[in-house]
Amino acid sequence: SIILLPIGLFVVANSFDIPEIVRTSIFVFISLLTYLAGIMIKKSEIEAKIMQVISGCIIPVSIFITLDYVGIKSFGPGIYSTIFISLSILYILSLLAINSIVFSINSIGFSTLFMYSITSYMVSLSPNMQLIDIMEYLTLALSICYLLLSSYIKNTSHGSISRFLDLLGIIAFYTTVLILGGYSPGQSIFWEIIGIASLCLGLYISKITQNDIYLKITSIFIFIFIGKFTGEYFVNSFGWPISLIFGGLVLIGAGFLLVRFGKEIKQ
């Protein structure tokens, strides 16, 4: 019944033509109710997690609705930064109080959003800085943080989210390196070398850790990098037909080697 109560109040707040102050109060009440219930429920861990998930979704909504009610209609990066750092602190403290995997996910998620929003705010104060360039390097740094965090929590009670962090981290890392490498004629040789080295490192890590996520994602990006290099360095010299044949043979060879590599890891 305690789970149905906030859901019912949410439906009422959005289905009927009620005064804005009442709607705002309902959202704030739901946020507090679900958050406190998620902390105080002791009989059922599943019910507690459900309330924690609901509160994690409702609290940000209630904050924006409250700000809109008090007259803040335009949300810039400064406001977003304040909201996300507040939510990050809330869920980090909650995690310290109650060892909940939901609070762990919320802490990581809102901390990530804070990093992007505060970076946007700082760039907005410096007109000479390019936001897209800064965001690329920030994403690269966060991807490494995700991979390190995954390694840290792998053997803890929250180890079940380590694979998700691995997935996000390695995809973000390879994608960012690929973007930083650019494409001919504006490619960056430095980042292309970093890309090749990171792919080799990914295969090595997948072997010593027996991590199939590293192997699968690294294999996908090996094919992507092969396609990029084929179009970048061979098309102008040999033309598309020969380049496609060469690239296809390389892909077949790489696929064969990766399959054998994967079988060695599983043994």
Coordinates of C-alpha atoms in Angstrom, one line a residue, residues 183-185 187 229-240 243:
Y183 CA 39.4 12.1 -40.1
S184 CA 41.6 13.0 -43.1
P185 CA 42.7 15.6 -43.9
Q187 CA 43.2 13.7 -38.5
F229 CA 42.0 3.7 -41.5
T230 CA 41.1 2.0 -44.7
G231 CA 39.0 4.9 -45.9
E232 CA 41.5 7.4 -44.6
Y233 CA 44.8 6.1 -45.9
F234 CA 44.1 3.7 -48.8
V235 CA 41.1 5.2 -50.8
N236 CA 43.1 8.2 -52.2
S237 CA 46.0 6.0 -53.1
F238 CA 44.3 2.8 -54.5
G239 CA 40.7 3.8 -55.0
W240 CA 37.5 2.4 -53.4
S243 CA 40.5 -0.4 -50.7

